[in-house]
Coordinates of C-alpha atoms in Angstrom, one line a residue:
M368 CA -31.4 -85.2 69.0
A369 CA -34.3 -84.7 65.9
V370 CA -34.3 -82.7 62.3
S371 CA -38.2 -82.8 60.7
V372 CA -37.7 -82.8 57.0
A373 CA -41.8 -82.7 55.6
N374 CA -43.0 -82.9 58.7
C375 CA -41.3 -86.2 59.8
S376 CA -39.0 -86.6 62.4
F377 CA -35.9 -88.4 62.2
S378 CA -32.8 -88.9 64.5
V379 CA -29.0 -87.5 63.9
L380 CA -26.3 -87.2 65.3
N381 CA -24.9 -83.8 65.1
A382 CA -23.7 -80.9 67.6
S383 CA -25.0 -80.4 71.2
V384 CA -28.2 -79.0 70.1
K385 CA -31.5 -80.3 70.0
L386 CA -33.1 -78.9 67.0
Q387 CA -36.8 -79.0 66.0
S388 CA -37.8 -77.4 62.4
S389 CA -39.5 -77.6 59.4
S390 CA -36.2 -78.1 57.4
V391 CA -32.3 -79.8 57.3
S392 CA -30.9 -76.0 58.6
S393 CA -28.2 -77.9 60.7
P394 CA -25.1 -78.3 58.4
R395 CA -22.6 -81.7 58.7
C396 CA -25.4 -84.5 60.2
F397 CA -26.0 -87.6 59.8
V398 CA -29.6 -88.8 59.7
A399 CA -31.0 -92.3 60.3
A400 CA -33.2 -92.0 57.2
S401 CA -36.6 -92.8 59.3
Q402 CA -39.2 -90.8 60.4
K403 CA -38.3 -91.4 64.3
K404 CA -36.3 -89.4 67.0
S405 CA -32.5 -90.7 67.6
L406 CA -32.2 -90.4 71.3
T407 CA -28.5 -90.1 71.0
P408 CA -27.2 -86.0 71.1
R409 CA -23.5 -87.3 72.2
A410 CA -21.4 -86.0 69.6
S411 CA -20.1 -81.8 69.7
N412 CA -17.9 -81.8 66.4
L413 CA -18.6 -85.0 64.0
K414 CA -15.8 -85.9 62.3
R415 CA -13.8 -89.3 60.5
K416 CA -11.4 -91.4 62.8
S417 CA -10.2 -93.4 59.6
S418 CA -11.3 -94.9 56.6
R419 CA -11.6 -98.5 56.8
S420 CA -12.9 -101.1 54.6
D421 CA -14.4 -104.8 54.9
S422 CA -13.1 -108.2 53.9
S423 CA -15.1 -110.0 51.8
S424 CA -18.4 -111.8 53.2
P425 CA -17.0 -114.3 55.9
I426 CA -16.8 -118.3 56.6
L427 CA -20.7 -120.0 57.6
N428 CA -21.0 -122.5 60.2
P429 CA -23.3 -125.1 59.2
E430 CA -25.9 -124.5 61.8
T431 CA -26.6 -121.0 59.6
Q432 CA -26.1 -122.6 56.7
K433 CA -29.3 -124.2 57.4
N434 CA -31.6 -121.5 58.9
Y435 CA -30.0 -119.1 56.0
P436 CA -30.1 -121.1 53.0
G437 CA -29.1 -118.2 51.3
R438 CA -25.7 -117.0 52.5
V439 CA -21.8 -117.6 50.6
R440 CA -18.9 -119.1 51.7
D441 CA -16.5 -116.8 52.1
D442 CA -13.4 -117.8 49.5
S443 CA -11.8 -114.3 50.0
P444 CA -8.1 -113.8 50.3
N445 CA -6.4 -112.9 53.6
P446 CA -10.1 -112.5 55.6
P447 CA -8.3 -111.2 59.0
Q448 CA -10.5 -113.3 61.2
T449 CA -11.5 -116.2 59.8
M450 CA -14.6 -117.6 62.4
A451 CA -15.5 -113.4 63.0
F452 CA -18.8 -113.3 60.1
K453 CA -20.9 -115.3 58.2
A454 CA -22.2 -113.9 54.8
F455 CA -25.4 -115.2 53.4
G456 CA -26.3 -115.7 49.2
S457 CA -25.6 -118.6 47.1
P458 CA -22.8 -120.2 47.2
K459 CA -20.0 -118.7 45.1
K460 CA -16.1 -117.7 44.9
E461 CA -14.9 -114.4 44.6
K462 CA -12.9 -113.0 42.0
K463 CA -10.4 -110.2 42.2
E464 CA -12.0 -108.5 39.0
S465 CA -15.1 -106.5 39.7
L466 CA -17.2 -108.9 37.5
S467 CA -15.9 -112.0 35.4
D468 CA -17.6 -112.0 31.7
S469 CA -21.1 -114.6 32.9
S470 CA -21.9 -112.3 35.9
R471 CA -22.4 -109.2 33.4
D472 CA -24.7 -111.6 32.1
Q473 CA -26.7 -112.1 34.7
Q474 CA -27.1 -108.4 35.8
T475 CA -30.6 -106.9 36.3
D476 CA -31.3 -104.5 33.2
P477 CA -31.7 -101.0 34.7
G478 CA -34.1 -100.8 32.1
K479 CA -36.6 -103.3 34.0
I480 CA -36.2 -102.6 37.5
H481 CA -40.1 -102.8 38.4
D482 CA -40.1 -106.6 37.2
A483 CA -37.3 -107.8 39.2
S484 CA -38.7 -110.6 41.7
F485 CA -36.3 -109.8 44.7
L486 CA -38.2 -106.5 45.1
N487 CA -41.2 -108.5 45.9
A488 CA -38.8 -109.4 48.7
V489 CA -39.2 -105.9 50.1
V490 CA -42.1 -105.7 52.1
K491 CA -43.8 -102.5 54.1
V492 CA -43.8 -102.0 58.4
Y493 CA -46.3 -100.3 60.0
C494 CA -45.8 -99.4 63.0
T495 CA -47.1 -97.9 66.2
H496 CA -44.6 -95.4 68.1
T497 CA -44.4 -95.2 72.1
A498 CA -41.8 -94.5 74.0
P499 CA -40.9 -93.6 77.4
D500 CA -40.8 -90.2 79.2
Y501 CA -38.0 -90.2 80.6
S502 CA -38.5 -87.0 82.4
L503 CA -41.0 -88.7 84.3
P504 CA -40.1 -92.4 84.2
W505 CA -43.0 -93.6 86.0
Q506 CA -44.7 -93.3 82.2
K507 CA -44.9 -96.0 80.1
Q508 CA -44.4 -94.4 77.0
R509 CA -44.6 -90.4 76.0
Q510 CA -47.2 -89.0 73.7
F511 CA -45.9 -88.0 70.0
T512 CA -48.9 -86.0 69.4
S513 CA -50.5 -83.1 70.7
T514 CA -54.3 -85.3 70.3
G515 CA -53.2 -87.7 72.5
R516 CA -53.0 -90.5 70.0
H517 CA -50.1 -92.9 68.9
V518 CA -48.5 -91.9 65.3
F519 CA -48.1 -93.7 62.4
F520 CA -44.4 -94.6 60.9
N521 CA -43.9 -96.2 57.8
H522 CA -40.6 -98.2 57.3
I523 CA -38.8 -101.5 55.6
A524 CA -38.0 -104.8 56.0
F525 CA -37.0 -107.5 54.0
M526 CA -37.2 -111.1 53.8
I527 CA -33.7 -113.1 54.3
G528 CA -35.3 -117.0 55.0
D529 CA -36.4 -118.7 57.9
G530 CA -39.5 -117.0 58.6
K531 CA -37.3 -113.8 59.3
L532 CA -37.2 -110.2 58.1
L533 CA -34.4 -107.6 58.7
T534 CA -34.6 -103.8 59.4
N535 CA -33.4 -101.8 61.2
A536 CA -33.7 -101.3 64.9
H537 CA -34.3 -98.0 65.2
C538 CA -37.5 -98.7 63.4
V539 CA -39.3 -101.2 65.8
E540 CA -37.9 -99.1 68.6
H541 CA -40.4 -98.9 71.6
D542 CA -43.3 -100.0 69.5
T543 CA -46.1 -102.0 70.7
Q544 CA -47.4 -103.0 67.4
V545 CA -45.7 -103.7 64.0
K546 CA -47.4 -105.3 60.7
V547 CA -45.8 -105.9 57.4
K548 CA -47.3 -106.0 53.9
R549 CA -45.9 -107.4 50.9
R550 CA -45.5 -106.1 48.2
G551 CA -48.6 -105.6 45.7
D552 CA -50.7 -107.2 48.7
D553 CA -53.5 -105.7 49.9
R554 CA -53.5 -107.6 53.7
K555 CA -51.5 -106.0 57.1
Y556 CA -50.0 -109.1 58.8
V557 CA -49.0 -108.7 62.7
A558 CA -45.1 -109.7 63.2
K559 CA -43.2 -110.1 66.0
V560 CA -39.6 -108.3 67.5
L561 CA -37.4 -111.0 67.6
V562 CA -34.5 -108.8 68.7
R563 CA -32.5 -105.6 68.4
G564 CA -29.1 -104.6 68.3
V565 CA -28.9 -101.0 68.9
D566 CA -25.6 -100.3 68.6
C567 CA -25.2 -101.5 64.8
D568 CA -28.9 -100.7 63.8
I569 CA -30.8 -103.9 63.0
A570 CA -33.7 -106.0 63.8
L571 CA -35.0 -109.3 63.6
L572 CA -38.6 -109.8 62.9
S573 CA -41.0 -112.8 62.4
V574 CA -44.1 -113.2 60.7
E575 CA -46.3 -116.1 62.1
S576 CA -49.1 -116.6 59.5
E577 CA -48.2 -119.1 56.2
D578 CA -50.0 -116.9 54.5
F579 CA -47.8 -113.8 54.5
W580 CA -44.8 -116.7 53.1
K581 CA -46.9 -118.0 50.3
G582 CA -44.1 -117.6 47.1
A583 CA -41.4 -115.5 48.6
E584 CA -38.4 -115.9 48.0
P585 CA -36.0 -114.6 50.3
L586 CA -33.9 -112.0 49.5
R587 CA -29.6 -113.5 48.4
L588 CA -27.6 -111.6 50.2
G589 CA -23.6 -110.7 48.7
H590 CA -19.8 -110.0 49.2
L591 CA -19.2 -106.3 50.0
P592 CA -19.0 -104.6 47.2
R593 CA -16.1 -102.1 45.5
L594 CA -15.8 -99.2 45.2
Q595 CA -18.4 -97.1 42.0
D596 CA -20.4 -100.6 41.9
S597 CA -23.7 -99.5 41.5
V598 CA -26.0 -99.9 43.6
T599 CA -30.0 -99.6 44.3
V600 CA -32.3 -98.6 46.9
V601 CA -35.4 -99.8 47.5
G602 CA -38.4 -98.3 49.8
Y603 CA -41.6 -95.9 50.4
P604 CA -39.7 -92.7 51.4
L605 CA -42.0 -89.6 53.0
G606 CA -44.9 -92.4 53.5
G607 CA -45.3 -93.1 49.6
D608 CA -47.8 -96.2 49.0
T609 CA -45.6 -97.3 46.1
I610 CA -42.1 -98.4 46.0
S611 CA -39.7 -96.6 44.8
V612 CA -36.3 -97.0 43.5
T613 CA -33.3 -94.8 43.0
K614 CA -29.6 -95.4 41.5
G615 CA -26.2 -94.9 42.5
V616 CA -22.6 -96.6 42.8
V617 CA -20.7 -96.9 45.8
S618 CA -18.7 -94.1 46.9
R619 CA -16.7 -94.7 49.9
I620 CA -16.5 -97.7 52.3
E621 CA -15.2 -96.7 56.1
V622 CA -15.8 -96.9 60.2
T623 CA -19.6 -94.6 60.1
S624 CA -20.5 -93.7 63.0
Y625 CA -24.3 -94.8 63.4
A626 CA -26.5 -92.2 64.6
H627 CA -28.8 -94.2 66.1
G628 CA -26.7 -96.8 67.6
S629 CA -23.9 -93.9 68.7
S630 CA -20.8 -96.4 67.4
D631 CA -18.4 -96.7 65.1
L632 CA -18.7 -99.9 62.6
L633 CA -18.2 -100.0 58.8
G634 CA -20.6 -98.5 56.6
I635 CA -20.9 -97.9 52.7
Q636 CA -21.4 -94.6 51.2
I637 CA -23.2 -94.7 48.7
D638 CA -24.6 -91.5 46.2
A639 CA -28.0 -92.7 45.7
A640 CA -30.9 -91.0 47.6
I641 CA -32.3 -92.2 51.1
N642 CA -34.8 -90.3 52.9
P643 CA -37.1 -90.9 55.4
G644 CA -38.8 -93.9 54.9
N645 CA -35.8 -95.8 53.0
S646 CA -34.9 -97.0 56.7
G647 CA -34.2 -100.6 56.7
G648 CA -34.5 -101.5 53.2
P649 CA -32.2 -103.5 50.9
A650 CA -29.8 -102.0 48.9
F651 CA -29.2 -104.6 45.4
N652 CA -26.3 -105.2 43.3
D653 CA -26.7 -105.4 39.5
Q654 CA -27.5 -108.9 40.6
G655 CA -29.9 -108.6 42.3
E656 CA -28.1 -109.9 45.5
C657 CA -28.6 -107.4 48.8
I658 CA -24.7 -105.8 50.0
G659 CA -26.3 -104.0 52.9
V660 CA -29.4 -102.3 54.6
A661 CA -30.1 -98.3 54.3
F662 CA -30.1 -96.7 57.7
Q663 CA -28.4 -92.8 57.2
V664 CA -28.2 -90.1 55.4
Y665 CA -25.5 -87.7 56.1
R666 CA -26.4 -83.5 56.0
S667 CA -24.9 -80.4 55.4
E668 CA -24.8 -77.5 52.8
E669 CA -21.7 -78.3 51.6
T670 CA -22.5 -82.0 50.3
E671 CA -25.4 -83.9 48.4
N672 CA -26.1 -87.3 48.2
I673 CA -24.5 -88.9 50.6
G674 CA -26.1 -91.9 52.1
Y675 CA -25.1 -95.0 54.1
V676 CA -25.8 -98.5 53.9
I677 CA -25.5 -101.0 56.3
P678 CA -23.2 -104.2 54.5
T679 CA -23.8 -108.1 54.7
T680 CA -20.7 -108.5 57.1
V681 CA -22.6 -105.8 59.8
V682 CA -25.9 -107.8 59.2
S683 CA -23.9 -110.8 59.4
H684 CA -22.3 -110.5 62.8
F685 CA -25.7 -109.4 64.3
L686 CA -27.4 -113.1 63.4
T687 CA -24.4 -115.0 64.9
D688 CA -24.8 -112.9 67.7
Y689 CA -28.4 -113.9 67.8
E690 CA -28.0 -117.0 67.4
R691 CA -24.8 -118.0 69.5
N692 CA -26.6 -116.4 72.6
G693 CA -29.9 -116.3 72.0
K694 CA -29.9 -113.1 72.5
Y695 CA -27.9 -110.0 71.0
T696 CA -25.0 -109.2 73.1
G697 CA -23.3 -106.3 70.9
Y698 CA -19.9 -105.4 69.4
P699 CA -17.1 -105.9 72.3
C700 CA -14.4 -103.7 72.7
L701 CA -10.8 -103.1 73.9
G702 CA -11.4 -100.5 76.7
V703 CA -8.6 -98.4 75.2
L704 CA -7.4 -95.0 74.1
L705 CA -4.6 -95.2 71.3
Q706 CA -2.5 -92.9 70.1
K707 CA -1.2 -93.1 66.3
L708 CA 3.0 -92.7 66.3
E709 CA 3.8 -91.5 63.2
N710 CA 6.5 -89.4 64.9
P711 CA 10.3 -90.8 64.9
A712 CA 11.1 -88.7 68.0
L713 CA 8.0 -90.7 70.0
R714 CA 8.8 -94.6 68.5
E715 CA 12.8 -93.7 69.4
C716 CA 11.7 -92.4 73.2
L717 CA 9.0 -95.3 73.7
K718 CA 12.2 -98.0 72.7
V719 CA 9.8 -98.9 69.2
P720 CA 12.6 -99.9 66.9
T721 CA 10.4 -100.1 64.0
N722 CA 7.3 -98.1 62.2
E723 CA 4.4 -99.5 63.2
G724 CA 2.4 -99.5 66.7
V725 CA -0.9 -97.6 68.8
L726 CA 0.3 -95.8 72.1
V727 CA -1.8 -96.5 74.6
R728 CA -2.7 -93.2 76.3
R729 CA -5.7 -94.8 79.0
V730 CA -7.2 -98.0 80.2
E731 CA -10.5 -98.1 81.2
P732 CA -10.7 -100.0 84.4
T733 CA -14.1 -101.6 83.2
S734 CA -12.4 -103.7 80.5
D735 CA -10.4 -107.1 81.1
A736 CA -7.2 -104.7 79.3
S737 CA -7.4 -103.2 82.7
K738 CA -5.3 -106.3 84.1
V739 CA -2.5 -106.5 81.6
L740 CA -2.2 -103.4 79.5
K741 CA -0.8 -100.3 81.0
E742 CA -0.7 -96.4 80.7
G743 CA 3.2 -96.6 78.1
D744 CA 2.5 -99.7 76.2
V745 CA 2.9 -99.2 72.6
I746 CA 0.6 -102.9 70.8
V747 CA 2.2 -103.6 67.7
S748 CA 0.5 -106.6 66.8
F749 CA -3.8 -107.9 67.1
D750 CA -3.8 -112.0 66.7
D751 CA -0.5 -111.5 65.2
L752 CA -2.2 -109.4 62.3
H753 CA 0.9 -106.4 62.3
V754 CA 0.1 -102.5 63.1
G755 CA 1.2 -100.1 61.8
C756 CA 2.2 -96.4 63.4
E757 CA -1.0 -95.4 62.1
G758 CA -3.1 -97.6 63.6
T759 CA -3.7 -99.9 60.7
V760 CA -3.2 -103.1 59.5
P761 CA -3.4 -105.2 56.2
F762 CA -6.2 -105.5 54.3
R763 CA -7.3 -107.2 51.5
F764 CA -5.7 -107.2 48.5
S765 CA -4.0 -104.3 49.0
E766 CA -5.4 -102.1 50.9
R767 CA -5.4 -101.3 54.5
I768 CA -7.6 -100.8 57.4
A769 CA -7.6 -99.3 61.0
F770 CA -6.8 -102.1 64.0
R771 CA -10.0 -100.8 65.2
Y772 CA -11.4 -103.0 63.0
L773 CA -10.2 -106.5 64.0
I774 CA -12.1 -105.8 66.9
S775 CA -15.1 -105.4 65.9
Q776 CA -15.1 -108.5 64.3
K777 CA -15.4 -110.3 67.5
F778 CA -18.0 -111.3 69.4
A779 CA -18.0 -110.7 72.9
G780 CA -16.3 -113.2 75.2
D781 CA -13.6 -113.9 72.2
I782 CA -9.9 -113.7 73.6
A783 CA -7.7 -111.5 71.7
E784 CA -3.9 -112.3 72.0
L785 CA -1.8 -108.5 71.7
G786 CA 1.9 -107.7 71.4
I787 CA 3.4 -104.9 72.6
I788 CA 6.3 -103.1 73.6
R789 CA 6.7 -102.1 77.7
A790 CA 9.8 -100.6 78.2
G791 CA 12.3 -101.3 75.1
E792 CA 10.4 -105.6 75.7
H793 CA 8.2 -107.5 73.4
K794 CA 5.6 -109.3 75.5
K795 CA 3.0 -111.6 74.3
V796 CA 0.0 -110.7 76.2
Q797 CA -4.7 -112.2 75.8
V798 CA -6.9 -109.7 77.0
V799 CA -11.3 -111.0 76.4
L800 CA -13.0 -108.4 74.9
R801 CA -16.9 -107.9 76.3
P802 CA -19.0 -105.1 75.2
R803 CA -18.3 -101.1 76.7
V804 CA -19.3 -100.1 80.1
H805 CA -20.9 -96.2 80.0
L806 CA -21.0 -94.9 83.0
V807 CA -24.3 -92.5 81.4
P808 CA -25.0 -95.6 78.5
Y809 CA -27.0 -94.3 75.1
H810 CA -29.8 -96.9 75.5
I811 CA -31.9 -98.0 78.3
D812 CA -33.0 -101.8 78.1
G813 CA -36.1 -102.7 78.4
G814 CA -37.3 -99.4 77.5
Q815 CA -38.3 -98.6 81.2
P816 CA -36.1 -96.1 82.9
S817 CA -35.2 -97.2 86.9
Y818 CA -36.8 -93.8 89.6
I819 CA -37.0 -93.8 92.8
I820 CA -39.9 -91.1 94.3
V821 CA -39.0 -90.1 97.8
A822 CA -41.2 -87.8 99.4
G823 CA -41.7 -86.2 95.4
L824 CA -38.0 -86.0 95.3
V825 CA -38.3 -88.0 91.3
F826 CA -34.4 -90.4 91.8
T827 CA -33.3 -91.6 88.6
P828 CA -29.7 -92.5 87.0
L829 CA -28.6 -89.4 83.9
S830 CA -28.6 -90.8 80.7
E831 CA -28.3 -89.7 76.8
P832 CA -32.2 -90.0 76.6
L833 CA -32.9 -88.2 79.6
I834 CA -30.5 -85.4 78.2
E835 CA -32.3 -85.3 75.3
E836 CA -35.6 -85.6 77.1
E837 CA -34.7 -83.2 79.1
C838 CA -32.3 -80.7 76.7
E839 CA -28.6 -80.0 77.3
D840 CA -29.1 -76.7 78.7
T841 CA -31.1 -77.8 81.8
I842 CA -28.7 -80.1 82.5
G843 CA -26.4 -78.1 83.9
L844 CA -22.4 -77.5 81.8
K845 CA -20.4 -79.4 85.3
L846 CA -23.1 -82.9 84.9
L847 CA -23.5 -82.5 80.9
T848 CA -19.4 -82.1 81.5
K849 CA -19.1 -85.8 83.8
A850 CA -21.5 -87.5 81.3
R851 CA -18.1 -86.8 78.3
Y852 CA -15.3 -87.1 80.7
S853 CA -16.1 -89.8 82.4
V854 CA -15.9 -93.6 82.4
A855 CA -17.3 -95.9 84.8
R856 CA -14.9 -97.6 87.3
F857 CA -17.4 -100.5 88.3
R858 CA -20.0 -102.9 86.2
G859 CA -22.7 -101.1 87.5
E860 CA -21.3 -97.5 88.6
Q861 CA -24.0 -94.6 87.8
I862 CA -24.7 -90.7 88.1
V863 CA -28.1 -90.2 89.9
I864 CA -30.1 -87.4 89.8
L865 CA -32.7 -85.5 91.4
S866 CA -34.6 -85.5 87.7
Q867 CA -37.4 -82.7 89.6
V868 CA -39.2 -81.9 92.3
L869 CA -43.2 -82.9 92.6
A870 CA -44.3 -80.1 94.8
N871 CA -45.8 -80.9 99.0
E872 CA -45.2 -79.1 101.6
V873 CA -42.5 -82.1 103.1
N874 CA -40.3 -80.6 100.8
I875 CA -40.7 -76.9 100.2
G876 CA -37.5 -75.7 99.6
Y877 CA -36.1 -78.0 97.3
E878 CA -38.7 -77.4 94.1
D879 CA -36.0 -75.3 92.3
M880 CA -33.2 -78.3 92.5
N881 CA -33.9 -80.5 89.1
N882 CA -31.2 -82.2 87.2
Q883 CA -28.9 -82.3 90.3
Q884 CA -26.7 -85.2 91.1
V885 CA -27.2 -87.0 94.7
L886 CA -23.7 -87.7 95.4
K887 CA -24.5 -88.8 99.3
F888 CA -27.4 -90.8 100.8
N889 CA -27.2 -90.2 105.4
G890 CA -23.1 -89.9 104.3
I891 CA -23.0 -93.1 102.3
L892 CA -22.1 -92.8 98.7
I893 CA -24.2 -93.8 96.1
R894 CA -22.6 -96.6 93.5
N895 CA -26.0 -96.5 91.4
I896 CA -29.7 -96.0 91.9
H897 CA -30.6 -99.7 93.2
H898 CA -27.6 -98.9 95.7
L899 CA -29.1 -95.3 96.4
A900 CA -33.1 -97.5 97.0
H901 CA -31.1 -100.0 99.2
L902 CA -29.7 -97.8 101.6
I903 CA -33.0 -95.4 101.5
D904 CA -34.8 -98.8 102.9
M905 CA -32.4 -99.7 105.8
C906 CA -32.3 -96.3 107.2
K907 CA -34.0 -96.4 110.7
D908 CA -32.4 -92.7 111.1
K909 CA -35.1 -89.9 112.0
Y910 CA -33.8 -87.5 109.1
L911 CA -33.1 -88.9 104.9
V912 CA -30.3 -86.3 104.2
F913 CA -29.5 -86.4 100.5
E914 CA -26.2 -84.9 99.4
F915 CA -25.6 -83.4 96.1
E916 CA -22.9 -82.2 94.0
D917 CA -21.7 -78.2 95.2
N918 CA -22.1 -78.8 98.7
Y919 CA -25.9 -78.4 98.6
V920 CA -27.7 -80.4 101.0
A921 CA -31.3 -81.8 101.7
V922 CA -33.2 -83.5 104.8
L923 CA -36.0 -84.9 104.9
E924 CA -37.9 -86.8 108.4
R925 CA -37.9 -90.1 107.5
E926 CA -42.1 -90.4 108.6
A927 CA -43.8 -87.7 108.3
S928 CA -41.7 -88.8 104.1
N929 CA -43.2 -92.0 104.3
S930 CA -46.8 -90.4 104.2
A931 CA -46.8 -87.8 102.2
S932 CA -45.2 -90.5 99.9
L933 CA -48.6 -92.0 99.8
C934 CA -50.5 -88.2 98.6
I935 CA -48.2 -87.8 96.1
L936 CA -48.6 -91.0 94.5
K937 CA -52.5 -90.7 94.5
D938 CA -52.2 -86.8 93.8
Y939 CA -50.2 -87.4 90.8
G940 CA -51.5 -91.0 89.4
I941 CA -48.0 -92.4 89.6
P942 CA -48.7 -96.4 90.0
S943 CA -45.9 -97.1 92.3
E944 CA -42.9 -95.4 94.4
R945 CA -40.1 -97.0 92.4
S946 CA -39.7 -99.1 89.0
A947 CA -39.7 -102.9 88.9
D948 CA -36.5 -103.5 88.6
L949 CA -35.8 -101.7 92.4
L950 CA -37.5 -104.3 93.7
E951 CA -35.0 -107.2 93.4
P952 CA -32.8 -107.9 96.4
Y953 CA -29.0 -105.3 95.4
V954 CA -26.0 -107.2 95.3
D955 CA -23.3 -104.8 95.6
P956 CA -21.1 -104.3 92.7
I957 CA -17.6 -103.1 93.9
D958 CA -15.9 -104.4 97.3
D959 CA -16.4 -101.9 100.1
T960 CA -12.6 -101.0 100.1
Q961 CA -12.0 -99.6 96.7
A962 CA -12.4 -96.2 96.3
L963 CA -15.0 -94.3 94.9
D964 CA -14.4 -90.5 94.5
Q965 CA -16.2 -89.2 91.3
G966 CA -14.2 -87.1 89.1
I967 CA -13.8 -85.4 85.9
G968 CA -11.6 -87.1 83.0
D969 CA -9.6 -85.6 81.0
S970 CA -9.9 -87.0 77.5
P971 CA -13.8 -87.4 75.6
V972 CA -15.5 -90.6 76.5
S973 CA -16.3 -91.5 72.7
N974 CA -14.3 -90.5 69.4
L975 CA -17.0 -88.3 68.5
E976 CA -15.9 -85.6 71.5
I977 CA -12.5 -85.9 69.9
G978 CA -11.2 -83.4 67.6
F979 CA -6.9 -84.7 67.1
D980 CA -7.3 -87.7 64.7
G981 CA -4.1 -88.9 65.8
L982 CA -6.2 -90.1 68.9
V983 CA -8.7 -93.2 69.3
W984 CA -11.1 -94.9 71.1
A985 CA -10.8 -99.4 70.8

């Protein structure tokens, strides 16, 4: 959904209503600190599920230290996972006190912040935005202005070494061209988007021009700050031409809903002003070290000056993932719905002898946890760290952090050892952690939705971008509820819908069937859009029979449909009857004997939809 501020639209994570106005009027909403639109509308009641902190900076591997020489080594006590992250900055040891006497001597004079050398590592990003039109999936781009011209946005990036720049993923989404300009320079240089991490809202850019890097000094990325530490945010808010500097303090460190990524990761809350145009900009401590990346604000009629920064630990995870795999694989999940065990009677009923553990209420069938965990199991430890009855584990010096934070330290394919109690018996099980499989994806890989057109009937998978494009009111309550409450039963499963009908004489009578889910083709249950295309290609029957939700049926004569399709493509200027991915051979994702009953689940698929603080997805 989108909220327009000062004629600049930027992404919002709020109630399931699409807003279009010239000012912020909606209470309680997360807003990406950018000038572009979010495609993640899912969140009817935004509530924070737990307060979390983070460890300091993680241990580096030698190759990463070589590529990004400004990173620091973690020497802090009690890191939950020594393998989990890397951090940045010059080598140093973090002490328990917030600042030593020597570090105070190295602080940047707030009165001379405009002369600080680290500001020269901040660059302005110029983007030409184009995006798919999800309601017309064959179109390669959507025109953002009434004149049909592309719209240009300004964002921020900063240098991290090895010829790389860091910014927000939502700043460079769907961009056909990205240029950057250094502070004090009037030349623009072409930048390449190397990788985007949508869930953590981070992107890595590179600039090949040697002139751009002459005299450049990358930023040092520091440790996770402490409460009340000073923080300085820089950027070009609201499209200004000169750099803007705002100061504040660290107000809170907790797991935060990422508006653009539709994920829950560690975030730093600050009271320094963050506005559209600050996206991708660094936040500094008093030593001139970058402590994170500005990415969103919290808008409410009851609050003010609540901005959010992506901490360097999340940045480390992103960079490590990219360096390990040559691409970004994303954050893994355990795939279970958990309930706190604060009630003594509940623990006694489950034969949990001590004040510990969280109850497994649901296990996603696509997760590896479904092979070893059952509903009713109680998880009491994660990699030998005991889990409290409130779902927290020991953290840093005297703090506690939510148990699911430990999962976010892992990488896709890592193995976690769980201690569980099942019917009063203690057991140890191992689970492979993988990224979550969404029945209705928040984002579309490659940016282009799949589609197939049959005699003017346009079929495409249901996705959050499509829901955003069509507006939730037109999708229908039953289909929207299925998107919010149903989990995928196997990898590759999709909800395929008839997104629209291109009217012609062959499909007369079907014009009003937009946004209907197609369940069967010629009596066969449809597994995904590729399966539907395969069934249509293999069909030799006289008729093409599509069965929809609510028992509606559409029948087309096969030969007449084939002839009509060619005319429809020509009349509507459509280059192809199907997307390029559907030209590949179809591979069945499941066993033919597996049940395929599609139904609505009994619990939300997202933490943002859960109104009860005692339940949380891990």
